[in-house]
Rosetta silent file (secondary structure, phi, psi, omega in degrees, C-alpha in Angstrom):
SEQUENCE: MKNGLVLEGGGMRGMFSAGVIDEMMEQNIRPDGIIGVSAGATFGCNFKSNQKGRVLRYNTRFRHDPRYMGLCSLICTGNWVNVQFSYHTMPFQLDVFDTEAFKNDPMEFYVVCTNIDTGEAVYKKLDELDENNIDWIRASASLPIVSHPVVIDNLRLLDGGMSDSIPLKYFHSIGYTHNIVVLTQPKGFRKEAPSIMPLIRFTQKKNPQIVEILASRHIMYNQELDYISEHEQLGNTLLIYPEEELPIGRIDQNKKRMKRVYDMGREACKCKLAEIKELYRIENKL
SCORE:     score description
SCORE:     0.000 S_00000001
   1 L     0.000  114.514 -174.259  176.558  -63.119  172.596 S_00000001
   2 E  -135.183  156.068  176.870  174.008  -60.303  172.408 S_00000001
   3 E   -94.340  130.069 -177.049  173.355  -57.124  170.441 S_00000001
   4 E  -122.957  164.471  174.987  173.304  -53.930  172.468 S_00000001
   5 E  -130.720  121.586 -176.907  172.466  -50.254  172.196 S_00000001
   6 E  -110.946  122.877 -175.762  174.459  -47.778  174.314 S_00000001
   7 E  -119.014  114.917  176.029  172.993  -44.292  174.823 S_00000001
   8 L   -79.719  174.703 -179.519  175.028  -41.509  176.388 S_00000001
   9 L   -93.275 -149.452 -179.289  173.457  -38.462  178.028 S_00000001
  10 L   129.777   17.597 -179.532  173.680  -34.772  177.263 S_00000001
  11 H    61.370 -132.408 -176.462  170.400  -33.223  178.392 S_00000001
  12 H   -72.221   -8.296  168.853  168.386  -31.984  175.440 S_00000001
  13 H   -63.384  -19.560  177.532  171.118  -33.152  173.081 S_00000001
  14 H   -63.793  -11.386  173.960  169.453  -36.477  173.816 S_00000001
  15 H   -61.662  -27.338  174.245  166.769  -35.494  171.300 S_00000001
  16 H   -62.195  -47.022  178.506  169.297  -36.756  168.753 S_00000001
  17 H   -63.643  -36.767  177.415  169.215  -40.180  170.441 S_00000001
  18 H   -60.308  -39.408  176.618  165.412  -40.031  170.543 S_00000001
  19 H   -64.880  -39.234  178.706  165.434  -39.645  166.769 S_00000001
  20 H   -62.564  -49.292 -175.349  167.762  -42.618  166.405 S_00000001
  21 H   -69.475  -31.832  176.724  165.645  -44.954  168.538 S_00000001
  22 H   -66.945  -39.146  177.836  162.420  -43.863  166.834 S_00000001
  23 H   -66.212  -39.582  177.661  163.941  -44.631  163.434 S_00000001
  24 H   -63.125  -40.865  177.060  165.104  -48.014  164.712 S_00000001
  25 H   -62.544  -43.204 -178.637  161.586  -48.747  165.955 S_00000001
  26 H   -63.672  -33.982 -179.956  160.117  -47.718  162.627 S_00000001
  27 L   -87.576    2.018 -179.366  162.546  -50.008  160.813 S_00000001
  28 L    57.653   40.950  174.963  161.788  -52.839  163.276 S_00000001
  29 L  -105.514  114.530 -172.496  165.444  -53.056  164.305 S_00000001
  30 L  -127.210  127.695  175.209  165.602  -54.113  167.924 S_00000001
  31 L   -77.290  168.045  172.906  168.625  -54.778  170.130 S_00000001
  32 L   -76.615  -25.085 -179.330  168.656  -57.445  172.818 S_00000001
  33 E  -160.157  156.786  178.378  169.366  -54.775  175.397 S_00000001
  34 E  -125.432  142.625  167.768  169.817  -51.067  176.011 S_00000001
  35 E  -126.774  127.055 -176.027  171.964  -49.247  178.527 S_00000001
  36 E  -123.976  145.438  178.334  171.224  -45.554  179.047 S_00000001
  37 E  -120.637  125.839  176.280  172.938  -42.796  180.967 S_00000001
  38 L    56.708 -118.776  178.762  171.079  -39.677  182.121 S_00000001
  39 H   -61.412  -27.346  175.501  169.031  -38.474  179.108 S_00000001
  40 H   -63.562  -28.313  176.776  169.951  -41.758  177.437 S_00000001
  41 H   -82.519  -46.895 -177.391  167.994  -43.487  180.198 S_00000001
  42 H   -64.844  -34.279  178.988  165.031  -41.098  180.379 S_00000001
  43 H   -89.360  -37.588 -174.707  164.571  -41.169  176.609 S_00000001
  44 H   -66.896  -25.585 -179.541  165.800  -44.701  175.891 S_00000001
  45 H   -61.836  -22.253  179.497  163.212  -46.423  178.089 S_00000001
  46 H   -71.340  -14.414  174.118  160.614  -45.545  175.442 S_00000001
  47 H   -70.762  -47.603 -179.332  162.261  -48.049  173.097 S_00000001
  48 H   -66.885  -30.946  176.516  161.459  -50.946  175.419 S_00000001
  49 L   -85.722   -1.501  174.938  157.902  -49.649  175.898 S_00000001
  50 L    59.087   45.380 -177.713  157.658  -49.332  172.093 S_00000001
  51 L  -114.441   75.076  179.260  156.383  -45.728  172.203 S_00000001
  52 L   -61.360  132.975  176.641  157.738  -44.103  169.070 S_00000001
  53 L    89.487  -10.011 -174.244  157.426  -40.326  169.106 S_00000001
  54 H   -66.514  -39.940 -176.465  156.714  -40.000  172.827 S_00000001
  55 H   -61.335  -49.280  178.986  159.974  -38.226  173.729 S_00000001
  56 H   -63.848  -39.265 -176.232  159.500  -35.446  171.187 S_00000001
  57 H   -63.206  -52.149 -174.870  155.797  -35.189  172.009 S_00000001
  58 H   -73.801  -30.926  176.893  156.013  -34.644  175.754 S_00000001
  59 H   -68.625  -34.717  176.327  159.048  -32.379  175.555 S_00000001
  60 H   -71.230  -43.782 -175.812  157.246  -30.221  173.019 S_00000001
  61 H   -65.424  -41.207 -171.895  153.966  -30.230  174.931 S_00000001
  62 L  -105.602   13.927 -172.354  155.373  -29.343  178.341 S_00000001
  63 L   -61.461  -30.375 -179.719  158.362  -27.212  177.359 S_00000001
  64 L  -103.800    5.487 -178.609  156.827  -24.022  178.829 S_00000001
  65 L   -78.652  118.809 -177.689  155.058  -25.670  181.755 S_00000001
  66 L   -63.836  -14.750  178.043  156.641  -24.359  185.000 S_00000001
  67 L   -78.738  -14.571 -172.315  155.845  -27.698  186.619 S_00000001
  68 L   -82.116  -68.996  178.749  158.200  -29.535  184.237 S_00000001
  69 E  -159.118  160.069  177.118  161.677  -28.077  184.670 S_00000001
  70 L   136.934 -172.413 -175.513  163.424  -24.779  185.037 S_00000001
  71 H   -63.586  -36.698  179.694  164.427  -22.037  187.444 S_00000001
  72 H   -60.512  -46.160  178.694  161.061  -22.011  189.197 S_00000001
  73 H   -64.358  -40.328 -179.118  161.385  -25.682  190.089 S_00000001
  74 H   -62.378  -43.519 -178.888  164.996  -25.202  191.183 S_00000001
  75 H   -67.909  -41.764 -174.538  164.106  -22.355  193.527 S_00000001
  76 H   -80.309  -31.418 -172.580  161.020  -24.066  194.960 S_00000001
  77 H  -123.025  -14.587 -174.893  162.288  -27.648  195.224 S_00000001
  78 L    84.476    4.186  179.068  166.064  -27.638  194.794 S_00000001
  79 L  -125.859  125.818  177.112  165.719  -29.678  191.593 S_00000001
  80 L   -59.339  -42.942  175.505  165.916  -28.197  188.094 S_00000001
  81 E   -93.897  120.331 -175.868  163.676  -31.038  186.895 S_00000001
  82 L   -67.842  121.758 -172.547  160.545  -31.129  189.018 S_00000001
  83 H   -65.262  -51.755 -175.027  160.345  -34.559  190.631 S_00000001
  84 H   -62.884  -47.204 -176.860  156.600  -34.858  191.168 S_00000001
  85 H   -72.006  -48.010 -171.017  155.557  -33.587  187.751 S_00000001
  86 H   -74.570  -29.915 -175.055  158.310  -35.069  185.585 S_00000001
  87 H  -113.447    1.728  178.167  158.530  -38.517  187.146 S_00000001
  88 H  -136.105  -62.329 -176.219  154.985  -39.077  188.383 S_00000001
  89 H   -62.427  -51.826 -176.088  152.266  -36.724  187.094 S_00000001
  90 H   -65.123  -53.549 -174.575  153.424  -36.515  183.487 S_00000001
  91 H   -76.044  -15.459 -177.279  154.393  -40.174  182.769 S_00000001
  92 H  -114.873   -3.125  178.653  151.531  -41.750  184.723 S_00000001
  93 H  -133.581  -40.772 -169.098  148.687  -39.301  184.079 S_00000001
  94 H   -99.295  -45.622  173.516  149.305  -36.846  181.218 S_00000001
  95 L  -131.142   86.188 -161.771  151.457  -38.609  178.600 S_00000001
  96 L   -69.002  125.877  173.392  151.226  -42.126  179.910 S_00000001
  97 L   -77.429  133.830 -175.108  154.268  -44.362  179.816 S_00000001
  98 L   -82.967   88.958 -176.822  153.264  -47.912  178.862 S_00000001
  99 H   -66.522  -32.932 -179.372  154.462  -49.852  181.903 S_00000001
 100 H   -70.445  -41.833  177.928  152.898  -53.116  180.717 S_00000001
 101 H   -63.375  -41.471  177.595  154.607  -52.961  177.339 S_00000001
 102 H   -60.383  -45.822 -178.056  157.916  -52.216  179.067 S_00000001
 103 H   -65.122  -38.711 -173.065  157.435  -55.149  181.440 S_00000001
 104 H   -87.349  -16.385 -179.889  156.427  -57.627  178.747 S_00000001
 105 L   -73.942  135.098 -176.836  159.042  -56.741  176.136 S_00000001
 106 L   -73.336  -12.605  179.056  162.014  -59.160  176.258 S_00000001
 107 L   -59.100  134.246  176.056  164.550  -56.381  175.634 S_00000001
 108 E   -83.316  148.049 -178.499  166.808  -55.821  178.657 S_00000001
 109 E  -136.750  124.138 -178.570  167.128  -52.276  179.979 S_00000001
 110 E  -121.528  146.384  171.962  169.915  -50.935  182.188 S_00000001
 111 E  -122.040  156.448  178.569  170.545  -47.523  183.708 S_00000001
 112 E  -117.497  129.441  174.628  173.756  -46.071  185.099 S_00000001
 113 E  -124.600  171.869  176.715  173.899  -43.954  188.262 S_00000001
 114 E  -120.462  125.685  172.971  176.775  -42.657  190.381 S_00000001
 115 E   -76.872  109.208 -172.059  177.194  -43.460  194.068 S_00000001
 116 L   -77.412   -5.932  176.139  178.312  -40.053  195.325 S_00000001
 117 L   -91.211  -23.874  179.460  179.816  -41.490  198.510 S_00000001
 118 L  -113.460  -20.216 -176.012  182.171  -43.870  196.714 S_00000001
 119 L    81.493    2.981 -175.368  182.423  -42.280  193.270 S_00000001
 120 L   -92.419  152.817  175.501  181.616  -45.625  191.669 S_00000001
 121 E   -74.857  143.288  175.342  179.124  -46.366  188.920 S_00000001
 122 E  -118.757  123.731 -178.331  175.985  -48.286  189.874 S_00000001
 123 E  -107.947  128.281 -176.507  174.349  -50.366  187.138 S_00000001
 124 E  -128.267  124.234  174.081  170.705  -51.316  187.534 S_00000001
 125 E   -88.227  126.601 -178.893  168.672  -53.629  185.319 S_00000001
 126 L  -108.837  111.664  176.714  165.039  -52.566  185.238 S_00000001
 127 L   -86.869  -24.555  176.207  162.541  -55.289  184.388 S_00000001
 128 L  -131.878  153.921  177.328  159.642  -53.004  185.290 S_00000001
 129 L  -137.829   87.661  179.712  159.320  -49.235  185.211 S_00000001
 130 L  -124.429 -170.364 -177.083  156.516  -48.027  187.406 S_00000001
 131 L   -66.632  -13.668  179.614  156.127  -45.422  190.148 S_00000001
 132 L   -82.974  -27.735 -176.812  157.984  -47.695  192.555 S_00000001
 133 L  -127.870   11.513  178.350  161.263  -47.854  190.660 S_00000001
 134 L   -67.423  -15.210  178.367  161.280  -44.856  188.312 S_00000001
 135 H   -62.314  -21.899  175.252  163.652  -43.207  190.801 S_00000001
 136 H   -65.005  -40.105  175.812  166.474  -45.188  189.166 S_00000001
 137 H   -65.451  -45.012 -179.795  165.823  -43.221  185.980 S_00000001
 138 H   -59.907  -43.476 -179.424  165.598  -40.005  187.972 S_00000001
 139 H   -62.240  -42.341 -178.799  168.880  -40.706  189.739 S_00000001
 140 H   -59.789  -30.307 -174.943  170.653  -41.390  186.461 S_00000001
 141 L  -105.776   10.678 -177.581  169.563  -37.976  185.146 S_00000001
 142 L   -91.793  105.852 -177.106  170.013  -35.895  188.330 S_00000001
 143 L   -77.836  143.615  175.811  172.870  -33.483  187.769 S_00000001
 144 L   -63.893  158.764 -177.296  174.922  -32.213  190.711 S_00000001
 145 L    77.917  -46.117 -176.538  174.382  -28.603  191.855 S_00000001
 146 L  -107.052   15.396  178.530  170.878  -28.492  190.342 S_00000001
 147 L  -147.111  145.177  169.254  169.554  -31.724  191.884 S_00000001
 148 L   -77.571  148.479  172.477  169.260  -33.298  195.296 S_00000001
 149 L   -58.142  146.567  177.157  170.807  -36.759  195.627 S_00000001
 150 E  -101.497  123.008 -177.075  168.325  -39.582  195.062 S_00000001
 151 E   -98.040  118.099  177.977  168.392  -42.139  197.881 S_00000001
 152 E  -134.679  127.837  178.805  167.645  -45.737  196.843 S_00000001
 153 L    51.196   41.516  179.128  168.498  -48.785  198.959 S_00000001
 154 L    66.707   13.477  175.371  170.588  -46.544  201.258 S_00000001
 155 E  -102.455  135.644  174.476  172.665  -45.370  198.289 S_00000001
 156 E   -96.041  115.693 -168.792  172.983  -41.660  197.522 S_00000001
 157 E  -120.005  147.627  171.739  172.855  -41.423  193.748 S_00000001
 158 E  -142.864 -168.487 -174.872  173.290  -38.792  191.062 S_00000001
 159 E   -41.627  123.699  179.811  173.987  -38.515  187.331 S_00000001
 160 H   -65.598  -23.413 -178.789  175.450  -41.685  185.853 S_00000001
 161 H   -67.516  -14.637  178.575  177.552  -39.679  183.437 S_00000001
 162 H   -70.645  -29.907 -173.851  179.872  -38.640  186.251 S_00000001
 163 L  -113.145  -26.921  178.378  181.237  -42.172  186.658 S_00000001
 164 L  -154.519   88.502 -172.386  180.524  -43.965  183.350 S_00000001
 165 L   -71.725  -35.642 -177.834  179.424  -41.659  180.559 S_00000001
 166 L  -133.806   86.358 -165.718  179.470  -44.199  177.721 S_00000001
 167 L   -79.108   48.664  177.216  179.162  -47.668  179.321 S_00000001
 168 H   -65.610  -41.644 -178.230  180.289  -49.840  176.427 S_00000001
 169 H   -60.512  -40.220  178.031  182.873  -51.626  178.579 S_00000001
 170 H   -64.032  -42.599  179.527  180.185  -52.604  181.097 S_00000001
 171 H   -62.792  -38.201  174.266  177.980  -53.968  178.336 S_00000001
 172 H   -58.809  -40.141 -174.771  180.910  -56.014  177.075 S_00000001
 173 H   -66.935  -21.271 -179.702  181.368  -57.400  180.594 S_00000001
 174 L  -110.643   19.802  168.908  177.828  -58.816  180.669 S_00000001
 175 L   100.446    5.076  177.154  177.899  -60.425  177.247 S_00000001
 176 E   -87.212  100.670 -170.259  176.860  -57.711  174.791 S_00000001
 177 E   -91.534  -25.234 -178.235  179.411  -58.351  172.076 S_00000001
 178 E  -125.931  116.769 -168.329  178.036  -56.299  169.172 S_00000001
 179 E  -133.296  143.078  166.805  176.910  -52.797  170.020 S_00000001
 180 E   -97.248  130.319  177.583  175.606  -49.599  168.531 S_00000001
 181 E  -114.593  120.943  178.621  176.822  -46.560  170.476 S_00000001
 182 E  -101.256  117.407  178.717  174.840  -43.338  170.061 S_00000001
 183 L  -104.306  151.303  179.583  176.858  -40.232  170.872 S_00000001
 184 L  -108.756   12.338  171.974  175.468  -36.711  171.179 S_00000001
 185 L  -122.510  151.269 -178.940  178.726  -35.015  170.221 S_00000001
 186 L   -67.993  159.433  178.688  180.311  -35.084  166.748 S_00000001
 187 L   -61.121  139.044 -177.388  183.185  -37.412  165.934 S_00000001
 188 L    96.175  -10.329  178.508  186.506  -36.000  167.074 S_00000001
 189 L   -64.607  138.032  173.603  185.024  -34.323  170.140 S_00000001
 190 L  -131.463  132.691 -178.592  187.216  -34.437  173.234 S_00000001
 191 L   -78.757  139.904  178.315  186.001  -33.316  176.630 S_00000001
 192 L  -106.297  164.137  177.449  188.005  -30.653  178.452 S_00000001
 193 L   -58.452  137.466 -176.132  188.373  -29.984  182.171 S_00000001
 194 L   -66.131  136.683 -179.538  185.249  -28.177  183.443 S_00000001
 195 L   -79.258  -11.825 -176.590  185.567  -24.410  183.756 S_00000001
 196 L   -98.126   19.305 -179.712  183.064  -24.339  186.630 S_00000001
 197 H   -56.117  -38.135  176.574  185.223  -26.290  189.083 S_00000001
 198 H   -58.340  -40.667  178.072  185.386  -23.301  191.511 S_00000001
 199 H   -66.586  -41.377  178.994  181.577  -23.299  191.664 S_00000001
 200 H   -61.801  -44.677  179.638  181.508  -27.073  192.098 S_00000001
 201 H   -63.105  -37.275 -179.060  184.021  -26.905  194.950 S_00000001
 202 H   -69.765  -44.989 -175.347  182.013  -24.143  196.628 S_00000001
 203 H   -80.808  -18.773 -174.456  178.605  -25.819  196.335 S_00000001
 204 L  -114.080   35.099 -179.726  179.783  -29.366  197.087 S_00000001
 205 L   -59.145  -31.470 -179.993  181.812  -28.788  200.255 S_00000001
 206 L   -86.522   -4.939 -179.347  179.847  -31.537  201.984 S_00000001
 207 L  -128.632   69.466 -176.460  180.349  -33.924  199.075 S_00000001
 208 H   -60.265  -26.679 -179.489  184.095  -34.032  198.378 S_00000001
 209 H   -66.561  -34.711  177.294  183.696  -37.195  196.315 S_00000001
 210 H   -63.624  -42.533  178.770  181.572  -35.294  193.785 S_00000001
 211 H   -59.653  -45.197 -179.233  184.315  -32.690  193.454 S_00000001
 212 H   -63.783  -43.425 -179.712  186.901  -35.398  192.850 S_00000001
 213 H   -61.331  -48.975 -174.903  184.729  -37.185  190.282 S_00000001
 214 H   -70.787  -28.375  178.781  183.938  -34.059  188.297 S_00000001
 215 H   -65.984  -27.606 -177.541  187.529  -32.816  188.363 S_00000001
 216 H  -114.006    7.468 -175.584  188.643  -35.923  186.488 S_00000001
 217 H   -60.543  -37.022 -178.741  185.515  -36.712  184.493 S_00000001
 218 H   -62.781  -32.541  178.263  186.995  -35.400  181.250 S_00000001
 219 H   -67.428  -46.967  178.073  189.851  -37.898  181.566 S_00000001
 220 H   -59.276  -45.002 -177.057  187.407  -40.790  182.062 S_00000001
 221 H   -62.167  -46.045 -178.819  185.242  -39.625  179.166 S_00000001
 222 H   -67.730  -33.303  174.619  188.121  -39.352  176.729 S_00000001
 223 H   -65.137  -37.180  177.784  189.428  -42.777  177.764 S_00000001
 224 H   -67.340  -37.597  175.403  185.992  -44.189  177.004 S_00000001
 225 H   -60.988  -39.992  178.372  186.071  -42.571  173.570 S_00000001
 226 H   -64.369  -41.003  178.905  189.410  -44.286  172.954 S_00000001
 227 H   -62.769  -43.511  179.033  187.952  -47.632  174.069 S_00000001
 228 H   -62.659  -43.092  179.816  184.999  -47.196  171.730 S_00000001
 229 H   -60.930  -40.277  177.940  187.301  -46.312  168.850 S_00000001
 230 H   -58.976  -43.996 -177.105  189.318  -49.483  169.417 S_00000001
 231 H   -78.160  -25.432  172.297  186.200  -51.620  169.210 S_00000001
 232 H   -63.298  -42.325  179.282  184.883  -49.721  166.217 S_00000001
 233 H   -67.844  -28.294  177.514  188.077  -50.703  164.408 S_00000001
 234 H   -75.227  -14.489  176.471  187.598  -54.317  165.506 S_00000001
 235 L    89.874    6.973  179.595  184.235  -54.305  163.761 S_00000001
 236 L  -104.221    5.196 -177.659  182.046  -55.143  166.762 S_00000001
 237 E  -137.576  133.944  177.548  180.905  -51.575  167.458 S_00000001
 238 E  -118.660  129.873  179.244  179.026  -49.094  165.282 S_00000001
 239 E   -99.168  137.163  169.188  178.895  -45.384  166.133 S_00000001
 240 E  -121.784  123.563 -174.124  175.989  -43.096  165.354 S_00000001
 241 L  -151.002  159.096  177.138  176.777  -39.442  165.996 S_00000001
 242 L   -70.446  145.716  179.809  175.902  -35.994  164.652 S_00000001
 243 L   -73.229  -18.770  179.210  178.017  -34.781  161.751 S_00000001
 244 L  -143.909  168.876  178.329  178.312  -31.382  163.420 S_00000001
 245 L   -58.884  132.880 -176.456  177.804  -29.877  166.849 S_00000001
 246 L   -67.878  136.964 -176.490  174.135  -30.116  167.718 S_00000001
 247 L   -82.344   51.082 -179.074  172.311  -26.758  167.591 S_00000001
 248 L  -155.018  145.142  178.024  170.849  -27.139  171.061 S_00000001
 249 L   -92.631  170.892 -177.394  172.017  -26.671  174.632 S_00000001
 250 L   -57.965  -36.842 -176.912  171.690  -29.061  177.544 S_00000001
 251 L  -114.789   15.004 -178.699  168.622  -27.255  178.943 S_00000001
 252 L   -73.089  125.883 -179.821  167.361  -25.681  175.696 S_00000001
 253 L  -118.913   27.508  176.345  163.644  -26.274  175.167 S_00000001
 254 L   -67.251  127.020 -173.235  163.152  -24.367  171.942 S_00000001
 255 H   -60.696  -46.108 -178.011  160.563  -26.295  169.932 S_00000001
 256 H   -65.682  -39.954 -179.509  162.175  -25.816  166.518 S_00000001
 257 H   -69.615  -37.699  176.773  165.627  -26.751  167.778 S_00000001
 258 H   -60.484  -45.630 -179.551  164.321  -29.866  169.542 S_00000001
 259 H   -65.559  -39.271  179.891  162.615  -30.997  166.333 S_00000001
 260 H   -63.447  -44.412 -179.669  165.687  -30.232  164.248 S_00000001
 261 H   -66.776  -40.383  175.383  167.970  -32.257  166.524 S_00000001
 262 H   -57.899  -46.315  179.659  165.435  -35.106  166.623 S_00000001
 263 H   -64.585  -34.847  176.819  165.323  -35.120  162.801 S_00000001
 264 H   -62.228  -38.927  177.244  169.124  -35.132  162.698 S_00000001
 265 H   -64.501  -43.972  179.068  169.061  -38.298  164.792 S_00000001
 266 H   -62.931  -42.152 -179.186  166.578  -39.991  162.505 S_00000001
 267 H   -67.202  -39.984  178.082  168.590  -39.052  159.440 S_00000001
 268 H   -61.909  -37.749  178.199  171.858  -40.246  160.994 S_00000001
 269 H   -68.035  -43.018  178.814  170.218  -43.594  161.724 S_00000001
 270 H   -58.073  -39.282 -179.046  168.848  -43.873  158.184 S_00000001
 271 H   -67.990  -18.481 -176.608  172.335  -43.316  156.808 S_00000001
 272 L  -107.868    8.132 -172.837  173.621  -46.225  158.913 S_00000001
 273 H   -56.955  -44.185 -178.844  170.794  -48.702  158.281 S_00000001
 274 H   -63.096  -40.909  179.805  172.843  -51.049  156.131 S_00000001
 275 H   -69.927  -36.432  177.539  175.664  -51.090  158.679 S_00000001
 276 H   -62.103  -46.662 -179.114  173.239  -51.580  161.569 S_00000001
 277 H   -65.158  -37.153  178.236  171.664  -54.578  159.871 S_00000001
 278 H   -65.883  -43.833  179.794  175.046  -56.022  159.036 S_00000001
 279 H   -62.726  -48.268 -176.838  176.243  -55.659  162.629 S_00000001
 280 H   -74.042  -23.060  176.925  173.132  -57.184  164.161 S_00000001
 281 H   -69.655  -18.191  176.623  172.957  -59.976  161.577 S_00000001
 282 L   -54.920  -33.975  179.641  176.187  -61.306  163.055 S_00000001
 283 L   -97.787   11.771  178.091  173.966  -62.700  165.790 S_00000001
 284 L    58.229   39.021  179.453  171.304  -63.791  163.263 S_00000001
 285 L   -92.559  -14.633 -179.611  168.758  -61.399  164.711 S_00000001
 286 L  -122.595    0.000    0.000  167.588  -60.043  161.381 S_00000001
């Protein structure tokens, strides 16, 4: 019986989740484990390394740097997010990720990727996060169309949100009985079928499994919302979500909007502090 934290993706909407985890760090509220998908993985790993404020800092600092992400990187490398800069130069030279703190912290950390040849979710527990295995984080956050597949252990991987957007059920399966789920959409949100399916079919002719996954992703996502709601009513799951649609897009790097969304996350967490402590006290962790 363990306490978990589940972080969905959403690109820069993940600044909301960054605010939540920073507030939890400040309040010294720590889960036994985290599972992150896409931006939930890239931002959530900073909880285990105990680096409060790092997500907002590096996104603000490098938001206009052409080496970070954007059209220039997509044209030159085939990846919207520049692989060398974002997953090597920046975290290991410019705004250093604390690999030793991550390794030594007892908190478990999982990422979710999608095997694009089978359509199945791949769950990976990361005990260390260095230049040798950071590709698991990269794979989890690599969106189709704007990213090349990431090959690890002969698996071709892309965005974990395609196969398991909110992996509460997986966390239940490995013993995480009491969980906080951080969503980046307001309560009541339901995902609709993607309007860009013609573009997806055109660009992914060599990857029919990706087309199939994305065509039905909204069904999977909404089923996961229903599953979460069931467990919220059972009292073993607490949701933290924005009260309104977040004022930021998936690839929006506006400094003021990033800070506003981050602050919204911190405030949402503050409003739930009593409930968070009550949920986690079930396991006598506080």
